[in-house]
């Protein structure tokens, strides 16, 4: 049975959206803290080469994690849709099929990351001094890919059920273990980048075991049977929602890797500075990301309940929340960016390079609140093919070419490279406004 807090089809939108979003945001903050803690401890107790290796290697890990998160969005949206339609009996088959599907994906990723760690690091143009450390970081993280995939699938299921607190609990356990692991392996045993990777994998493994233990104790509003564990129509439907998002995220993250490679050519200090700035950027993007994930569940339930007006109101409420927080984050990044980068390293040149990138990127913290709320709204409507198309236009036709052009200038500045992000997002907003008008005309015709 649905409890009132998990029923998004009635009651105050603002209160329910914030109540659902805060644990999502908390989980994202703690996830971002993984990489930040790795970088912080390696920056303080490791080498500059180790710092570059964690910076570059974590970009690769981010690609995999973000793609899996988007792929799993199909589970979240479809679970919420079934709840809105009062068809909870379909959720067991959906989860069983998704378990098989994501198991196959895990095996594929494991093989790629273990066997191709060195070519991937070379492709990323990791500095020569950091090449072996980078490939080792990628290989160790690849060994723990099963746990990373399992965590994201479990989180997607719970969010679809309207429960955003359990995923927060899972990641809190992982974060705590990661901090202890980094201090023991990097600061204590001086294992540098390899120690940071081991700590991350250990943390994810413990998180998944804790999550599975919690699942056994908890009564869920669904039943899963042995015959559900096969590729079935429900998991194929979830795939159709998740695959466009995963493909878009994959190409977007590859473009970020390309951007990382552009900057790596500018030298070790620029590489390390960009890596540090990326950790701050990850934190700055957390509220829009939490809004997007929450919006998908919120809108999907209301679409399932045939309440389009409330779905629209949810999107505009999300924009308001995002803009308010975005302006605060923008001021912090623009005015105190050097203090933020100094948290991760004591080298002044790296601090300056990181701050330079943040100055260009800062506007993104405001405009992304609008863009991500719209994307969450479209995801909740199963319009994931459009989400993929607009994302690829932004990334491949605007952000990447602009960043590359800025990186090959005689006196290349990380500020101008960073500016490519908000320019691409503004283009994305214009595209999405046009599609929003088109979608609503189509809904009115059907209605």
XYZ file of C-alpha atoms in Angstrom:
447
model
C 0.000 0.000 0.000
C 1.071 3.566 -0.695
C 1.693 5.837 2.250
C 0.667 9.486 1.976
C 4.245 10.806 1.747
C 4.966 8.626 -1.296
C 1.723 9.629 -3.050
C 2.631 12.602 -5.278
C -0.821 12.917 -6.859
C -2.298 14.973 -4.009
C -1.296 17.465 -1.304
C 1.162 20.391 -1.398
C 3.549 20.083 -4.382
C 6.219 22.266 -2.764
C 6.230 20.345 0.530
C 6.193 16.891 -1.080
C 8.784 17.794 -3.711
C 11.185 19.208 -1.116
C 10.572 16.250 1.255
C 11.358 13.785 -1.553
C 14.216 15.822 -2.992
C 16.214 16.426 0.214
C 17.209 12.747 0.696
C 17.986 12.514 -3.072
C 20.204 15.581 -2.682
C 21.795 14.116 0.448
C 22.643 10.900 -1.417
C 24.122 12.886 -4.329
C 26.201 15.016 -1.937
C 27.623 11.904 -0.308
C 28.285 10.308 -3.723
C 30.169 13.421 -4.805
C 32.038 13.240 -1.491
C 33.555 9.901 -2.603
C 35.611 11.515 -5.318
C 36.197 14.678 -3.324
C 37.606 12.728 -0.371
C 39.825 10.695 -2.717
C 41.170 13.883 -4.273
C 41.519 15.629 -0.921
C 43.487 12.813 0.735
C 45.677 12.135 -2.336
C 46.262 15.899 -2.710
C 47.435 16.103 0.909
C 49.239 12.777 1.375
C 50.030 11.573 -2.165
C 51.925 12.901 -5.170
C 51.028 15.426 -7.903
C 51.052 12.504 -10.363
C 48.669 10.653 -8.039
C 46.406 13.713 -7.920
C 46.324 13.843 -11.730
C 45.633 10.063 -11.863
C 42.651 10.318 -9.486
C 41.418 13.388 -11.371
C 41.546 11.663 -14.784
C 40.549 8.196 -13.521
C 37.515 9.511 -11.657
C 36.329 11.124 -14.905
C 36.232 7.619 -16.416
C 34.417 6.240 -13.339
C 31.949 9.148 -13.502
C 31.153 8.227 -17.105
C 30.227 4.674 -16.085
C 28.304 5.719 -12.943
C 26.285 8.470 -14.642
C 25.403 6.256 -17.615
C 24.178 3.494 -15.274
C 22.169 6.062 -13.270
C 20.434 7.294 -16.422
C 19.837 3.740 -17.690
C 18.229 2.898 -14.333
C 15.953 5.944 -14.685
C 13.697 3.660 -16.754
C 13.066 1.580 -13.607
C 12.258 4.700 -11.547
C 9.864 6.200 -14.110
C 8.051 2.926 -14.847
C 7.703 1.995 -11.151
C 6.212 5.439 -10.410
C 3.941 5.127 -13.483
C 2.621 1.728 -12.307
C 1.922 3.217 -8.866
C 0.024 6.146 -10.436
C -1.969 3.670 -12.581
C -2.621 1.443 -9.508
C -0.839 -1.487 -11.209
C 1.598 -2.448 -8.420
C 1.429 -6.111 -9.499
C 3.672 -5.262 -12.510
C 6.537 -3.938 -10.373
C 7.841 -7.395 -9.297
C 8.290 -8.497 -12.922
C 9.959 -5.152 -13.720
C 12.510 -5.560 -10.895
C 13.222 -9.217 -11.731
C 13.832 -8.451 -15.408
C 15.953 -5.395 -14.581
C 18.165 -7.498 -12.262
C 19.013 -9.860 -15.140
C 19.536 -6.999 -17.589
C 21.866 -5.011 -15.321
C 23.775 -8.190 -14.427
C 24.664 -8.580 -18.120
C 25.672 -4.887 -18.314
C 27.958 -5.346 -15.259
C 29.844 -8.255 -16.844
C 30.405 -6.217 -20.028
C 31.713 -3.180 -18.100
C 33.952 -5.374 -15.923
C 35.686 -6.877 -18.976
C 36.150 -3.494 -20.707
C 37.563 -1.670 -17.657
C 39.930 -4.490 -16.642
C 41.333 -5.232 -20.110
C 41.336 -1.703 -21.551
C 42.494 0.369 -18.551
C 45.800 1.417 -20.175
C 44.332 2.270 -23.622
C 41.548 4.262 -21.897
C 44.130 6.209 -19.845
C 46.225 6.834 -22.965
C 43.130 7.997 -24.868
C 42.466 10.417 -22.018
C 45.957 11.853 -22.662
C 46.904 11.363 -19.018
C 50.285 13.063 -18.450
C 53.231 10.637 -18.879
C 54.130 10.911 -15.178
C 50.611 9.790 -14.224
C 49.801 7.238 -16.978
C 50.477 4.016 -15.016
C 48.766 5.342 -11.877
C 45.705 6.368 -13.932
C 45.377 2.927 -15.576
C 45.736 1.248 -12.171
C 42.958 3.460 -10.758
C 40.635 2.564 -13.677
C 41.422 -1.171 -13.403
C 40.759 -1.347 -9.645
C 37.463 0.557 -10.000
C 36.531 -1.772 -12.881
C 36.984 -4.715 -10.527
C 34.255 -3.285 -8.295
C 31.850 -2.311 -11.051
C 29.262 -4.923 -9.927
C 28.770 -3.027 -6.670
C 28.457 0.358 -8.418
C 25.762 -1.019 -10.767
C 23.907 -2.801 -7.936
C 23.774 0.377 -5.814
C 22.268 2.416 -8.658
C 19.631 -0.221 -9.492
C 18.557 -0.516 -5.840
C 18.349 3.284 -5.554
C 16.270 3.523 -8.751
C 13.765 0.979 -7.393
C 13.312 2.774 -4.082
C 12.924 6.206 -5.712
C 10.310 4.807 -8.066
C 8.410 3.593 -4.970
C 8.504 7.151 -3.594
C 11.195 6.291 -1.001
C 14.256 8.540 -1.328
C 15.486 7.998 2.243
C 16.768 4.416 1.824
C 19.259 5.319 -0.966
C 20.554 8.091 1.297
C 21.164 5.530 4.017
C 23.005 3.192 1.594
C 25.364 5.903 0.386
C 25.972 7.256 3.914
C 27.423 3.872 4.877
C 29.602 3.862 1.739
C 30.879 7.386 2.330
C 31.898 6.645 5.901
C 33.826 3.531 4.851
C 35.441 5.428 1.954
C 36.778 8.128 4.303
C 38.254 5.517 6.660
C 39.658 3.554 3.695
C 41.334 6.641 2.202
C 42.927 7.593 5.518
C 44.255 4.054 6.076
C 45.350 3.219 2.499
C 46.528 6.627 1.233
C 47.538 8.629 4.319
C 48.646 5.579 6.361
C 50.030 3.037 3.861
C 50.966 5.624 1.154
C 49.312 3.666 -1.673
C 48.557 6.946 -3.511
C 45.963 6.690 -6.356
C 45.667 2.883 -6.058
C 44.723 3.226 -2.382
C 42.012 5.762 -3.266
C 40.542 3.333 -5.846
C 40.602 0.414 -3.362
C 38.811 2.525 -0.751
C 36.085 3.462 -3.275
C 35.444 -0.173 -4.272
C 35.399 -1.375 -0.653
C 32.915 1.379 0.231
C 30.564 0.468 -2.640
C 30.688 -3.243 -1.714
C 29.738 -2.544 1.912
C 26.956 -0.199 0.761
C 25.353 -2.888 -1.432
C 25.571 -5.549 1.308
C 23.938 -3.117 3.734
C 21.196 -2.326 1.179
C 20.429 -6.008 0.585
C 20.273 -6.599 4.350
C 17.829 -3.717 4.690
C 15.676 -5.096 1.853
C 15.232 -8.417 3.667
C 13.972 -6.677 6.801
C 11.612 -4.279 5.023
C 8.135 -5.087 3.723
C 7.666 -3.709 0.203
C 4.297 -3.064 -1.520
C 5.093 -5.726 -4.175
C 5.965 -9.395 -4.659
C 8.893 -10.788 -6.660
C 8.834 -14.425 -7.823
C 11.501 -16.687 -9.358
C 9.816 -16.588 -12.777
C 10.202 -12.754 -12.791
C 13.989 -13.084 -13.200
C 14.069 -13.057 -17.001
C 14.022 -10.506 -19.820
C 10.297 -9.647 -19.903
C 8.029 -6.953 -21.471
C 8.239 -4.767 -18.346
C 12.043 -4.583 -18.319
C 12.039 -4.027 -22.103
C 9.659 -1.088 -21.577
C 11.989 0.296 -18.895
C 14.886 -0.193 -21.328
C 13.101 1.908 -23.957
C 12.891 4.730 -21.408
C 16.431 4.296 -20.047
C 18.474 3.562 -23.202
C 18.088 7.033 -24.824
C 19.034 8.647 -21.499
C 22.010 6.303 -21.075
C 23.181 6.912 -24.650
C 22.919 10.668 -24.227
C 24.733 10.515 -20.873
C 27.429 8.276 -22.377
C 28.137 10.674 -25.245
C 27.957 13.663 -22.884
C 30.431 12.080 -20.466
C 32.706 11.080 -23.369
C 32.664 14.737 -24.379
C 33.733 15.609 -20.813
C 36.565 13.097 -21.163
C 37.511 14.783 -24.440
C 37.447 18.115 -22.609
C 39.685 16.585 -19.929
C 42.050 15.449 -22.708
C 42.082 18.971 -24.231
C 43.055 20.399 -20.849
C 45.606 17.634 -20.115
C 47.555 18.900 -23.141
C 47.979 22.220 -21.348
C 50.195 20.533 -18.711
C 50.153 18.870 -15.293
C 49.070 22.008 -13.370
C 46.129 22.680 -15.705
C 45.179 18.968 -15.538
C 45.244 18.926 -11.734
C 43.498 22.328 -11.499
C 40.702 21.192 -13.794
C 40.353 17.964 -11.769
C 39.968 19.961 -8.559
C 37.482 22.345 -10.230
C 35.446 19.352 -11.447
C 34.949 18.175 -7.868
C 33.544 21.610 -6.951
C 31.430 21.601 -10.136
C 30.035 18.189 -9.111
C 28.857 19.694 -5.824
C 27.475 22.816 -7.553
C 25.379 20.637 -9.899
C 23.855 18.539 -7.116
C 20.672 20.564 -6.564
C 19.711 20.607 -10.283
C 20.521 16.860 -10.474
C 18.390 16.115 -7.406
C 15.564 18.160 -8.926
C 15.779 16.227 -12.190
C 15.683 12.815 -10.466
C 12.857 13.857 -8.131
C 10.885 15.468 -10.963
C 10.880 12.235 -12.985
C 9.195 10.276 -10.138
C 6.839 13.145 -9.307
C 5.694 13.752 -12.886
C 5.456 10.032 -13.780
C 3.032 9.365 -10.923
C 0.819 12.273 -11.963
C 0.914 11.278 -15.641
C -0.093 7.740 -14.563
C -2.976 9.266 -12.573
C -3.913 11.403 -15.635
C -3.241 14.684 -13.784
C -1.300 16.743 -16.365
C -1.976 20.097 -14.680
C -0.243 18.942 -11.486
C 2.677 17.538 -13.519
C 3.244 21.015 -15.052
C 2.963 22.717 -11.667
C 5.630 20.326 -10.349
C 8.047 21.415 -13.084
C 7.599 25.141 -12.384
C 7.897 24.558 -8.625
C 11.190 22.724 -9.259
C 12.486 25.619 -11.365
C 11.733 28.063 -8.565
C 13.594 25.970 -5.976
C 16.555 25.482 -8.347
C 16.880 29.165 -9.289
C 16.823 30.303 -5.659
C 19.650 27.938 -4.687
C 21.467 28.440 -8.017
C 21.933 32.177 -7.414
C 23.463 31.478 -3.981
C 25.866 28.863 -5.419
C 26.788 31.224 -8.302
C 27.852 33.959 -5.842
C 29.854 31.471 -3.767
C 31.708 30.043 -6.795
C 32.443 33.461 -8.343
C 33.552 35.211 -5.153
C 35.173 32.384 -3.163
C 36.267 29.921 -5.862
C 39.943 30.154 -4.875
C 39.098 29.223 -1.275
C 37.108 26.227 -2.538
C 39.943 24.935 -4.742
C 42.433 25.455 -1.886
C 40.527 22.816 0.117
C 41.883 20.133 -2.235
C 45.494 21.195 -2.750
C 48.203 23.428 -1.289
C 49.898 24.145 -4.656
C 49.136 27.754 -5.629
C 49.426 27.132 -9.386
C 46.814 24.351 -9.199
C 44.532 26.564 -7.050
C 44.752 29.385 -9.616
C 43.999 27.076 -12.555
C 40.994 25.565 -10.763
C 39.587 29.002 -9.901
C 40.104 30.170 -13.497
C 37.875 27.338 -14.764
C 35.210 28.020 -12.112
C 34.882 31.685 -13.165
C 33.836 30.620 -16.656
C 31.581 27.813 -15.422
C 29.758 29.776 -12.671
C 26.681 30.848 -14.706
C 25.908 27.140 -15.284
C 24.770 26.869 -11.641
C 21.789 29.150 -12.436
C 20.729 28.100 -15.955
C 20.967 24.347 -15.224
C 18.163 24.655 -12.636
C 15.762 25.540 -15.467
C 17.118 22.967 -17.917
C 17.161 20.006 -15.499
C 13.614 20.699 -14.225
C 12.398 20.557 -17.834
C 14.343 17.348 -18.495
C 12.814 15.729 -15.363
C 9.357 16.720 -16.659
C 10.054 15.140 -20.076
C 11.509 11.981 -18.473
C 8.306 11.599 -16.453
C 6.389 11.698 -19.757
C 8.611 8.968 -21.334
C 9.941 11.595 -23.785
C 13.482 10.283 -23.342
C 14.304 10.206 -27.065
C 13.831 13.991 -27.149
C 15.921 14.347 -23.968
C 18.683 12.434 -25.759
C 18.455 14.571 -28.914
C 18.565 17.940 -27.109
C 21.427 16.718 -24.911
C 23.502 15.657 -27.908
C 22.875 18.950 -29.716
C 24.084 20.875 -26.650
C 27.129 18.709 -26.105
C 28.352 17.781 -29.582
C 27.357 20.898 -31.518
C 27.901 23.628 -28.907
C 29.886 22.767 -25.767
C 32.602 20.517 -27.174
C 33.466 22.537 -30.314
C 33.511 25.761 -28.278
C 35.726 24.254 -25.540
C 38.109 22.798 -28.147
C 38.358 26.156 -29.936
C 39.172 27.894 -26.642
C 41.776 25.235 -25.725
C 43.843 25.705 -28.922
C 44.219 29.485 -28.564
C 47.853 30.684 -28.112
C 47.168 31.770 -24.506
C 44.458 29.225 -23.688
C 42.485 30.164 -20.567
C 40.497 27.711 -18.450
C 37.982 30.527 -17.849
C 36.971 30.620 -21.523
C 36.954 26.824 -21.705
C 34.609 26.774 -18.677
C 32.272 29.303 -20.330
C 31.337 26.720 -22.979
C 29.089 24.935 -20.408
C 26.542 27.703 -19.650
C 26.415 28.751 -23.336
C 25.470 25.170 -24.295
C 22.842 25.023 -21.516
C 21.177 28.259 -22.692
C 20.898 26.737 -26.193
C 19.356 23.637 -24.530
C 16.738 25.726 -22.686
C 15.634 27.381 -25.941
C 15.262 23.967 -27.616
C 13.299 22.570 -24.656
C 10.880 25.521 -24.536
C 9.994 24.798 -28.176
C 9.483 21.085 -27.408
C 7.426 21.871 -24.282
C 4.998 23.919 -26.417
C 4.834 21.073 -28.986
C 4.253 18.398 -26.310
C 1.446 20.306 -24.618
C -0.323 20.874 -27.932
C -0.123 17.115 -28.561
C -1.491 16.300 -25.075
C -4.437 18.712 -25.588
C -5.281 17.071 -28.948
C -5.267 13.600 -27.338
C -7.296 14.893 -24.375
